Amino acid sequence: MHLQPSCFTSFTQAIDAYALPQRFTFPFYYEPHPLCVIAANELQRHLETQNDWQHNFGLTGELTGAIGKMFGVLLVQDPQGEVGYLSAFSGKLAEQNHWPGFVPPVFDMLAKDNFFHAENLQINQINEQLLAIENHPDIPRLSSELNAEQAQAQAKLAAHKQVMIDGRQSRKTQRNQLAVQWAANPTDETLGENTVIEAKLSQESINEKNQLRDIKRYWDERIHAISQALTLLTDKRDALRLQRKQLSAALQQKLFEQYRFLNIRGAEKSLNGIFNGTVELTPPAGSGECAAPKLLHYAFKHGLKPLAIAEFWWGAPPKSEIRQHKQFYPACLRKCQPILGHMLEGLVVDDNPLLTNPAEGKTLSILYQDEAMAIVNKPAEFLSVPGKEIEDSVYSRMRQTFPNATGPLIVHRLDMSTSGLMVIALTKDAHKQLQKQFIQRTVTKRYVALLAGIPDKPAAGQISLPLRGDLDDRPRQLVCHEFGKAAQTYWELSHIDEMARTARVYLSPKTGRTHQLRVHCAHSEGLNTPIVGDDLYGTRANRLHLHADLLMLQHPVTREQMRFQVDPDF
């Protein structure tokens, strides 16, 4: 009998009927292997029954402080040929890095005997000192006094400068009068009187300048005294901030160097080394703590052959993200793609399906055309414009169909997975006029969607949830009330299928944000029900059941109101 690594888990059911995968999972877009699904189900039963730790996943209705979490399973084979699986969680679980049955972190920053505690303690002590200074009552008091003194000094100086201007004008007038008197009576007596008066005027000017000097000196001394007292506090604050920044940066770099990842060839790279060749250069926060890198590193370290991987969400969704309990998700791009790029070297991996032309073999139907425009019915999984890797698109097909068209062709877009009506401009003037209609929102667009559930909502309403891109996992979108762009969708219930537990709805977007309809349907503050076949925010199916079925606009030349409608194929 051979000893298994401590985190190797044998299946509780027979798996002989299942063929092992020939290639490792492409982790950024995949359908989980049946054995990974079985492993995930076993892990989920463990999560429901274990008593080792307590973590609020938000599954009992207590959402205050709830933290859902991504878990992962890695199908592995040991050197003797036995197949089992490894389990991992992203980040910490119940404020700990180590729990029975789960692979450990690549580097345990919570371990008591490593450098992190001592250096982080130093940073925390600086934070305490900073907090004390930042909350010091003398800072706002002295700042207020300084502002008041500066304002008063400015007012006094301005008032005296006006006195000097008035005095200068008065003296100029008197000198002009003296000149007139001298011209009328150029005698020694007049000269003597003028000399006395001129001396008096000069002394007035000198006195005013001396008074200005004294006023400036007086207020400079008052302001300097307050400023010096304030600077003693703010200089100390700024020095502590700089020290904290330098210590934090040094600690971060030290941590990044400790996270060292193996691949199947035994080659090891630190986070610093991995991200050094990327656009970001510096690893994003949390890099290396996701489930997938943990699982692969443990497998390589213990001589286990990785066969397939799957990650699923457990618990309530984050406020901004759309995560479904028990739903499988791909690895994130920003943090995991560079790391897994290194770790998967030497493994035979599934092809990236995103590099395959999804429009191959599909036709693009033209429903209407004249000299100015055309209306097409775009199939699902068909790009509107060329992508980074795939040229085939509505744009390229229309260029071939209308080689003499002078317009930019594309006026608006549909997501690749969305089918339905698009207007094509065949002349520059038509493009300009049609684009103006879209900008001014005079075009009527309606979509029909099949939801993977029945919304617990009235029969119609408006969803207003601002959206922004997920920087860690593009092209996913987040609901963000702080930085998101406004997005509004009007929705109306069309039909409910109680047997299938689905609902057909009409969606009319007022704005046109990326994935707006998909997020507004799936998010808990929207309809809380993803669209059938939504591989980003719900569950994959044969296609995304979202179709642009109605388009009403004004003809760019005749100004005739035109209406086009095509039913979906679902």
XYZ file of C-alpha atoms in Angstrom:
570
model
C 0.000 0.000 0.000
C 1.433 3.371 -0.973
C 1.028 6.606 1.000
C -0.975 9.369 -0.619
C -0.255 13.044 -0.070
C -2.410 14.288 2.782
C -4.729 16.317 0.543
C -5.357 13.546 -1.997
C -9.019 12.545 -1.795
C -10.297 9.270 -3.212
C -13.730 9.205 -4.801
C -16.469 7.743 -2.614
C -18.184 6.217 -5.644
C -16.922 4.002 -8.444
C -15.584 6.000 -11.383
C -14.519 3.169 -13.685
C -17.274 3.985 -16.164
C -15.822 7.427 -16.840
C -13.064 7.962 -19.399
C -10.192 10.111 -18.195
C -9.638 13.384 -20.063
C -7.000 13.249 -22.783
C -6.049 16.894 -22.327
C -6.006 19.217 -19.356
C -8.801 21.774 -19.028
C -8.393 25.138 -20.719
C -9.080 26.991 -17.437
C -10.484 30.241 -18.848
C -13.405 28.724 -20.763
C -14.491 25.165 -20.157
C -17.268 22.652 -19.619
C -16.374 20.738 -16.411
C -15.386 17.122 -16.914
C -17.925 14.657 -15.411
C -15.358 13.501 -12.855
C -14.779 17.110 -11.804
C -18.536 17.481 -11.357
C -18.572 14.369 -9.127
C -15.591 15.708 -7.151
C -17.306 19.098 -6.776
C -20.490 17.416 -5.540
C -18.499 15.463 -2.954
C -16.739 18.618 -1.810
C -20.061 20.448 -1.585
C -21.482 17.683 0.626
C -18.420 18.087 2.833
C -19.015 21.835 3.047
C -22.594 21.197 4.137
C -21.703 18.647 6.841
C -18.238 19.517 8.215
C -17.790 20.804 11.786
C -14.127 21.842 11.701
C -14.814 25.540 11.164
C -17.575 28.122 10.934
C -17.772 30.578 8.027
C -20.734 32.782 7.127
C -21.367 32.078 3.455
C -24.721 33.863 3.591
C -26.651 30.643 2.935
C -28.743 30.813 6.104
C -30.205 34.219 5.307
C -27.690 36.126 7.468
C -26.087 38.382 4.858
C -24.377 40.765 7.303
C -20.689 39.934 7.045
C -21.417 37.126 4.569
C -18.511 36.140 2.336
C -19.130 33.707 -0.492
C -16.055 31.944 -1.800
C -14.639 30.235 -4.859
C -13.668 26.594 -4.376
C -11.786 24.385 -6.787
C -11.275 20.678 -7.454
C -8.350 19.236 -9.400
C -8.678 15.744 -10.854
C -5.287 14.046 -10.391
C -3.586 10.702 -10.913
C -0.812 9.446 -8.647
C 2.309 7.588 -9.917
C 0.584 4.240 -9.240
C -2.357 5.174 -11.479
C -4.969 5.859 -8.796
C -7.306 8.722 -9.671
C -8.583 11.131 -7.027
C -8.944 14.817 -6.536
C -7.563 17.773 -4.608
C -9.678 20.563 -3.069
C -8.853 24.213 -2.493
C -10.445 27.532 -1.582
C -9.475 30.998 -2.717
C -7.946 33.320 -0.142
C -8.684 32.494 3.494
C -11.477 30.372 4.932
C -12.799 31.275 8.392
C -9.731 33.549 8.730
C -7.360 30.586 8.322
C -5.157 29.260 5.525
C -5.063 25.612 6.645
C -8.028 23.256 7.009
C -8.115 19.444 6.800
C -8.648 18.150 3.277
C -7.706 21.406 1.522
C -4.369 22.102 -0.128
C -2.250 24.696 1.709
C -1.361 28.104 0.278
C 1.728 28.375 -1.910
C 3.106 30.687 0.778
C 1.500 31.010 4.201
C 1.776 34.640 5.230
C -0.192 33.839 8.399
C 2.480 31.440 9.699
C 3.835 32.722 13.011
C 7.479 32.019 12.236
C 7.824 33.996 8.987
C 8.863 37.572 8.354
C 5.382 38.823 7.481
C 4.126 39.134 11.070
C 7.116 41.126 12.322
C 7.204 43.488 9.350
C 3.446 43.852 9.210
C 3.463 44.617 12.942
C 5.889 47.474 12.252
C 3.533 48.816 9.582
C 0.566 48.490 11.959
C 2.471 50.430 14.625
C 3.089 53.190 12.092
C -0.626 53.118 11.279
C -1.431 53.640 14.958
C 0.968 56.586 15.160
C -0.499 57.993 11.973
C -4.017 57.627 13.279
C -3.093 59.479 16.455
C -1.542 62.357 14.495
C -4.323 62.486 11.890
C -6.871 62.680 14.722
C -4.850 65.237 16.705
C -7.217 68.138 17.515
C -4.450 70.713 16.946
C -4.267 69.962 13.208
C -7.788 71.165 12.323
C -7.555 73.963 14.929
C -4.223 75.265 13.638
C -5.327 74.830 10.021
C -8.424 76.891 10.732
C -6.411 79.550 12.544
C -3.856 79.648 9.735
C -6.574 80.135 7.121
C -8.183 82.867 9.220
C -4.880 84.688 9.796
C -3.953 84.458 6.113
C -7.346 85.815 5.109
C -7.095 88.659 7.639
C -3.535 89.488 6.562
C -4.630 89.570 2.939
C -7.509 91.908 3.823
C -5.287 94.275 5.852
C -2.648 94.404 3.145
C -5.274 94.979 0.454
C -6.806 97.832 2.504
C -3.435 99.516 3.010
C -2.492 99.069 -0.655
C -5.709 100.900 -1.529
C -4.693 103.702 0.869
C -1.362 103.879 -0.956
C -3.113 104.030 -4.349
C -5.384 106.801 -3.123
C -2.429 108.665 -1.564
C -0.408 108.333 -4.757
C -3.289 109.792 -6.769
C -3.721 112.634 -4.260
C -0.007 113.502 -4.373
C -0.058 113.403 -8.160
C -2.936 115.900 -8.150
C -1.089 118.180 -5.701
C 2.098 118.042 -7.797
C 0.121 119.019 -10.887
C -1.314 121.991 -8.981
C 2.189 123.035 -7.886
C 3.358 122.892 -11.497
C 0.454 125.147 -12.552
C 1.249 127.624 -9.747
C 4.927 127.691 -10.694
C 4.061 128.284 -14.345
C 1.804 131.191 -13.358
C 4.219 132.679 -10.794
C 7.825 131.469 -11.191
C 9.271 133.351 -8.196
C 11.687 132.409 -5.449
C 8.830 132.527 -2.955
C 6.746 130.068 -5.035
C 9.798 127.823 -5.425
C 10.342 127.756 -1.682
C 6.716 126.879 -0.955
C 6.729 124.166 -3.619
C 9.931 122.669 -2.181
C 8.393 122.421 1.290
C 5.204 120.826 -0.044
C 7.162 118.364 -2.239
C 9.226 117.254 0.761
C 6.007 116.664 2.689
C 4.521 114.613 -0.155
C 7.690 112.497 -0.448
C 7.632 111.810 3.270
C 3.994 110.709 3.030
C 4.967 108.196 0.339
C 7.853 106.904 2.474
C 5.590 106.606 5.517
C 2.991 104.608 3.591
C 5.644 102.205 2.292
C 7.036 101.766 5.820
C 3.538 101.077 7.115
C 3.097 98.409 4.420
C 6.405 96.848 5.480
C 5.320 96.854 9.141
C 1.911 95.344 8.349
C 3.534 92.549 6.318
C 6.082 91.887 9.059
C 3.375 91.784 11.736
C 1.203 89.285 9.895
C 4.148 87.219 8.621
C 5.249 86.718 12.235
C 1.760 85.676 13.324
C 1.316 83.330 10.336
C 4.804 81.871 10.736
C 4.175 81.008 14.387
C 0.977 79.122 13.554
C 2.455 77.556 10.418
C 5.486 76.320 12.347
C 3.298 74.664 14.980
C 1.197 73.037 12.248
C 4.263 71.955 10.259
C 5.664 70.109 13.276
C 2.590 67.908 13.181
C 2.150 67.588 9.411
C 5.850 66.910 8.757
C 5.719 64.037 11.220
C 2.524 62.795 9.585
C 4.016 62.996 6.086
C 7.226 61.289 7.211
C 5.185 58.414 8.699
C 3.128 58.137 5.520
C 6.294 57.910 3.428
C 7.811 55.373 5.791
C 4.645 53.274 5.672
C 4.570 53.435 1.876
C 8.205 52.347 1.603
C 7.818 49.537 4.141
C 4.600 48.320 2.503
C 6.193 48.293 -0.947
C 9.242 46.431 0.353
C 7.071 43.909 2.207
C 4.911 43.408 -0.874
C 7.950 42.719 -3.049
C 9.278 40.315 -0.426
C 5.943 38.517 -0.350
C 5.787 38.305 -4.128
C 9.203 36.676 -4.143
C 8.018 34.036 -1.620
C 5.116 32.977 -3.839
C 6.958 30.542 -6.086
C 5.021 28.348 -8.485
C 6.039 25.029 -10.001
C 5.025 23.559 -13.332
C 5.111 19.935 -14.499
C 8.698 20.363 -15.681
C 9.808 21.320 -12.182
C 10.530 24.907 -13.230
C 9.815 27.427 -10.488
C 8.899 31.097 -10.870
C 8.042 33.764 -8.328
C 5.153 36.183 -8.730
C 7.708 38.895 -9.455
C 9.220 36.818 -12.229
C 5.852 35.871 -13.684
C 4.401 39.384 -13.802
C 7.645 41.030 -14.846
C 6.838 40.207 -18.454
C 3.252 41.503 -18.352
C 1.782 44.941 -19.005
C 1.108 45.451 -15.293
C 4.662 44.472 -14.166
C 3.467 44.329 -10.537
C 1.202 41.462 -9.434
C -2.326 42.600 -8.471
C -3.360 42.189 -4.829
C -4.378 38.612 -4.053
C -2.338 37.060 -6.847
C -1.483 33.432 -6.128
C -4.285 33.009 -3.588
C -6.869 31.703 -6.065
C -7.835 28.031 -5.977
C -6.394 27.004 -9.367
C -2.722 27.974 -8.728
C -2.881 26.397 -5.253
C -4.171 23.115 -6.667
C -1.659 22.840 -9.489
C 1.287 23.778 -7.279
C 0.376 21.086 -4.742
C -0.007 18.500 -7.513
C 3.383 19.281 -9.062
C 5.063 19.397 -5.650
C 3.754 15.936 -4.719
C 4.206 14.173 -8.046
C 0.519 14.057 -8.968
C -0.524 14.335 -12.610
C -3.207 17.003 -13.182
C -6.027 15.730 -15.411
C -8.791 18.360 -15.218
C -9.869 21.299 -13.094
C -13.125 23.038 -12.183
C -13.977 25.924 -9.862
C -17.378 26.734 -8.361
C -18.888 29.483 -6.249
C -20.232 28.669 -2.797
C -22.457 31.109 -0.932
C -24.141 34.452 -1.408
C -22.836 36.611 -4.267
C -20.667 39.678 -3.647
C -22.643 42.905 -3.790
C -21.143 44.029 -7.083
C -20.563 40.698 -8.849
C -22.913 38.077 -10.222
C -22.073 34.692 -8.750
C -24.534 31.809 -8.551
C -24.323 29.343 -5.676
C -22.747 26.044 -6.879
C -22.200 27.434 -10.398
C -18.903 26.597 -12.149
C -16.713 29.516 -13.248
C -13.476 29.909 -15.222
C -10.248 31.148 -13.683
C -9.912 34.927 -13.500
C -7.809 36.579 -16.164
C -5.936 39.439 -14.533
C -4.471 37.505 -11.601
C -4.522 33.892 -12.781
C -3.767 34.052 -16.508
C -0.062 34.999 -16.121
C 0.425 32.478 -13.288
C -1.338 29.618 -15.056
C 0.479 30.473 -18.271
C 3.679 29.425 -16.483
C 2.151 26.516 -14.576
C 0.550 24.898 -17.623
C 3.821 24.824 -19.602
C 4.526 21.180 -20.456
C 0.910 20.067 -20.055
C -1.216 19.115 -23.041
C -4.125 21.547 -22.678
C -7.474 21.810 -24.469
C -7.537 24.322 -27.303
C -8.780 27.799 -26.479
C -12.350 27.752 -27.845
C -12.325 31.543 -27.968
C -9.870 31.343 -30.881
C -12.312 29.295 -32.967
C -14.480 31.275 -35.380
C -18.022 30.852 -34.009
C -19.555 32.281 -37.199
C -18.092 29.605 -39.482
C -20.853 28.015 -41.553
C -23.466 30.576 -40.482
C -25.284 32.858 -42.896
C -26.145 36.494 -42.342
C -29.680 37.198 -43.548
C -30.413 40.577 -45.136
C -34.037 41.481 -44.402
C -34.085 44.870 -46.136
C -31.762 46.937 -48.273
C -31.732 50.051 -50.435
C -29.026 52.478 -51.509
C -28.671 54.007 -48.015
C -28.991 51.171 -45.535
C -29.580 47.489 -44.891
C -31.183 45.556 -42.052
C -29.617 42.191 -41.130
C -30.559 39.423 -38.729
C -27.335 38.503 -36.899
C -27.123 34.900 -35.678
C -26.044 34.106 -32.137
C -22.274 33.578 -31.609
C -21.432 35.967 -34.438
C -19.182 39.001 -33.965
C -20.516 42.439 -34.882
C -17.006 43.727 -35.654
C -13.671 41.904 -36.048
C -12.041 40.763 -32.814
C -8.381 40.463 -31.858
C -8.111 36.925 -33.186
C -11.153 36.521 -35.467
C -11.836 38.665 -38.522
C -15.174 37.117 -39.560
C -17.994 39.411 -38.432
C -21.045 41.366 -39.534
C -18.678 44.127 -40.622
C -16.437 41.884 -42.752
C -19.421 40.078 -44.317
C -21.064 43.400 -45.191
C -17.824 44.686 -46.715
C -17.866 41.643 -48.992
C -21.571 41.994 -49.783
C -21.426 45.755 -50.407
C -17.921 46.420 -51.780
C -18.936 49.844 -53.105
C -20.415 51.083 -49.834
C -18.908 54.412 -48.756
C -20.196 54.384 -45.170
C -18.504 52.937 -42.072
C -21.294 50.293 -42.172
C -21.587 49.589 -38.441
C -23.890 52.004 -36.608
C -24.475 49.956 -33.448
C -23.422 46.553 -32.146
C -24.857 43.439 -30.583
C -22.869 41.208 -28.223
C -21.398 38.209 -30.008
C -23.767 35.818 -28.208
C -26.877 37.933 -28.883
C -28.863 37.405 -32.077
C -31.145 39.844 -33.832
C -31.598 42.983 -35.853
C -28.797 45.348 -36.836
C -28.893 48.362 -39.155
C -26.044 48.802 -41.648
C -25.187 52.198 -43.177
C -24.117 52.061 -46.831
C -23.180 55.736 -47.250
C -21.385 58.280 -45.097
C -24.443 60.518 -44.934
C -26.668 57.612 -43.939
C -24.204 56.589 -41.232
C -24.116 60.123 -39.841
C -27.912 60.402 -39.781
C -28.484 56.937 -38.278
C -25.772 57.430 -35.682
C -27.435 60.705 -34.670
C -30.686 58.822 -34.026
C -28.903 56.341 -31.749
C -27.097 59.123 -29.878
C -30.344 61.035 -29.382
C -32.067 57.761 -28.395
C -34.891 58.160 -30.865
C -34.381 54.572 -32.095
C -36.655 51.960 -30.525
C -34.809 48.735 -29.653
C -36.490 45.781 -28.022
C -35.054 42.431 -27.033
C -36.736 39.197 -26.059
C -35.057 36.954 -23.491
C -35.799 33.590 -21.943
C -34.964 33.621 -18.236
C -33.755 30.568 -16.341
C -36.375 31.144 -13.664
C -39.420 33.225 -12.854
C -38.719 36.724 -11.510
C -40.265 37.558 -8.157
C -41.302 40.945 -9.519
C -44.359 42.768 -10.872
C -45.238 42.238 -14.537
C -43.128 45.191 -15.671
C -40.695 47.758 -14.360
C -37.394 49.556 -14.771
C -33.955 48.396 -13.649
C -31.349 51.039 -12.914
C -27.975 49.533 -11.994
C -24.727 51.359 -12.949
C -22.079 49.173 -14.582
C -18.315 49.103 -14.980
C -15.857 46.540 -16.285
C -14.404 43.935 -13.931
C -10.700 44.813 -14.068
C -9.745 41.384 -12.720
C -11.906 39.371 -15.074
C -12.803 41.032 -18.360
C -15.183 41.004 -20.176
C -17.366 40.491 -17.093
C -19.158 43.571 -15.797
C -19.768 44.695 -12.210
C -22.594 46.658 -10.649
C -20.831 49.671 -9.127
C -22.796 52.517 -7.571
C -19.604 54.516 -6.978
C -17.764 54.386 -10.310
C -20.192 52.683 -12.699
C -21.845 54.324 -15.704
C -25.601 54.793 -15.515
C -27.568 51.947 -17.121
C -31.366 51.685 -17.369
C -33.505 48.888 -18.758
C -37.300 48.733 -19.029
C -38.642 45.183 -18.821
C -42.013 43.561 -19.365
C -43.150 40.010 -18.679
C -44.375 38.223 -21.816
C -44.997 34.611 -20.808
C -44.372 32.199 -17.921
C -43.791 28.470 -18.357
C -44.585 26.985 -14.943
C -43.567 23.478 -16.012
C -40.137 24.529 -17.271
C -39.812 27.253 -14.602
C -38.794 29.795 -17.226
C -40.074 33.226 -18.172
C -40.031 35.110 -21.454
C -39.526 38.853 -21.060
C -39.192 41.899 -23.295
C -36.225 44.153 -22.541
C -35.916 47.735 -23.760
C -32.546 49.304 -22.909
C -32.481 53.051 -22.436
C -28.664 52.979 -22.403
C -26.285 50.642 -24.216
C -23.668 49.438 -21.733
C -21.648 46.275 -22.284
C -23.628 43.210 -21.108
C -26.302 45.550 -19.726
C -29.270 43.239 -20.326
C -27.423 40.143 -19.118
C -26.329 41.802 -15.874
C -29.681 43.503 -15.244
C -31.402 40.129 -15.553
C -28.922 38.121 -13.478
C -28.034 40.554 -10.670
C -29.790 40.182 -7.313
C -30.906 43.828 -7.472
C -32.265 43.321 -11.000
C -34.507 40.423 -12.024
C -32.254 38.035 -10.035
C -32.679 35.458 -12.802
C -30.000 34.956 -15.480
C -30.838 34.516 -19.137
C -30.862 30.906 -20.313
C -27.480 30.032 -21.806
C -25.593 32.947 -20.277
C -22.103 31.504 -19.887
C -20.832 34.539 -17.934
C -23.618 35.273 -15.470
C -25.630 32.050 -15.491
C -25.357 28.542 -16.923
C -24.175 27.643 -20.400
C -26.652 26.131 -22.876
C -26.809 25.644 -26.648
C -26.919 29.443 -27.026
C -27.645 32.666 -25.165
C -31.413 33.081 -25.288
C -31.327 36.812 -25.994
C -32.559 38.229 -29.293
C -32.969 41.784 -30.615
C -36.427 41.261 -32.102
C -37.679 44.805 -32.773
C -36.012 47.830 -34.362
C -37.817 51.085 -35.193
C -35.992 54.018 -36.762
C -36.290 56.820 -39.280
C -34.982 56.212 -42.788
C -31.753 58.268 -43.122
C -32.815 59.740 -46.496
C -36.628 59.719 -46.796
C -37.163 60.261 -43.030
C -39.904 57.627 -43.224
C -40.561 55.815 -39.918
C -39.597 52.161 -40.427
C -40.342 49.100 -38.287
C -38.577 45.720 -38.441
C -39.449 42.684 -36.339
C -38.049 39.132 -36.332
C -38.969 36.408 -33.851
C -36.151 34.510 -32.102
C -35.347 30.886 -32.904
C -35.806 29.814 -29.291
